[in-house]
Amino acid sequence: MKRFKIAVDVMSGDNPPSILVKGSLDIALENKDFDLILVGNENVISKELDKFRNKTDLSNVSIVHTDEVIKMDETPVRACKSKPNSSVMMAAKLVEEKKADAYVSPGNSGATMTASLMHLRRIPGVKRPAIVTTMPNIFRHTVLIDAGANVDITPECILQFSIMGVIYAEKILKISNPRVGLLSIGNEEGKGNELSIKSFELLKNANINFIGNVEGKNINDGSCDVVVCDGFVGNIVLKVSEGVANFLMKFIKKSVQKNLFRRLASLFFLPVFADLKKKVDPKEYGGALLMGTRGITIISHGNSNSFAIKNAIKFALFCVSNDLNKYIADAFDQHDKSLVE
């Protein structure tokens, strides 16, 4: 069995390196079957590792030093070009040089995508890489693609996103013959803007299980397995969903505290509340996958804590162990060249 190597950018994001290093070590010490590469300032990282050296074996943990960091508010392309040795660029470079099989970053999402495009480049035939994530539905999960990588795209890109979304649903979520829906303002054919109408024509003639247009409510009702849209719409959907989930959890907690009767009654529903929190908490999934580049890139949330980083690394391991990129390359190699080139 191949021993995989996962690089983690521990200098980016909203939280200090100590939290990101801890999350990385939580999975590295739990699973000794892979190698962890911590990318960032060696002095800072070493101080954090010193807290564990006398307690456990760190033989599967190494450091790649860099003292440059791309901040959350920097312009992605300009920052990546001016800081080639930044932690996110170095992490991507490790994957390019086959010194790592995947990398994780909780930093500037645009910079993470730019680093991947600069170092990993696209899989042949792929016009635009896309961010894919999962959203909870009443039965299991729904794949959402694109969740924010591309604002202005063509119908051909929508078709390609659908192909990648199907591969994700099949290989990662183990869904057989996933149902694909095009996100629009109505279920009827002909609804939506010009992009939606033209994309519909391509999707209905593609070799996928296309069920037609779907609305926002269908993302969570279990009637569709893959929802495809442009990154502008997809990112709004994702952020609104996160906001609603946070609102529900806070509302329930506040409502329960109103009186003694509610507090006592809530004890019977604690398992239900725990299930709901686990279902909607993005930290449970760790991060979103950037599909379409020649390497696995996991984009974690900027405020990722140690638990989220641990899960992001587990997710990266799952993607590489399932050889996800091979399926994407094969799909685009076999697909009608007139549609993918």
XYZ file of C-alpha atoms in Angstrom, residues 16 29 37 70 79 82 88 91 103 108 110 118 139 144 165 169 187 208 211 262 264-265 281 306 318 320 335:
27
model
C -2.890 31.090 14.971
C -0.670 10.759 15.744
C 4.294 17.924 6.132
C -0.462 35.545 2.048
C 0.026 37.968 -3.891
C 4.907 38.498 -5.387
C 0.252 28.204 0.383
C 2.395 23.609 -0.171
C -2.347 19.868 0.373
C -7.152 33.084 1.307
C -8.497 32.824 -4.058
C 0.092 27.929 -11.090
C -31.327 11.420 3.592
C -22.842 21.413 -4.878
C -19.843 16.410 -9.711
C -20.867 11.653 -5.935
C -38.238 23.469 -12.414
C -25.443 11.749 -17.226
C -33.282 15.372 -14.065
C -37.996 24.083 28.271
C -35.881 20.088 31.242
C -37.738 19.127 28.077
C -21.469 22.063 10.957
C -8.072 22.142 15.099
C -9.738 9.865 1.428
C -5.986 10.452 -2.743
C -15.706 12.252 -23.340
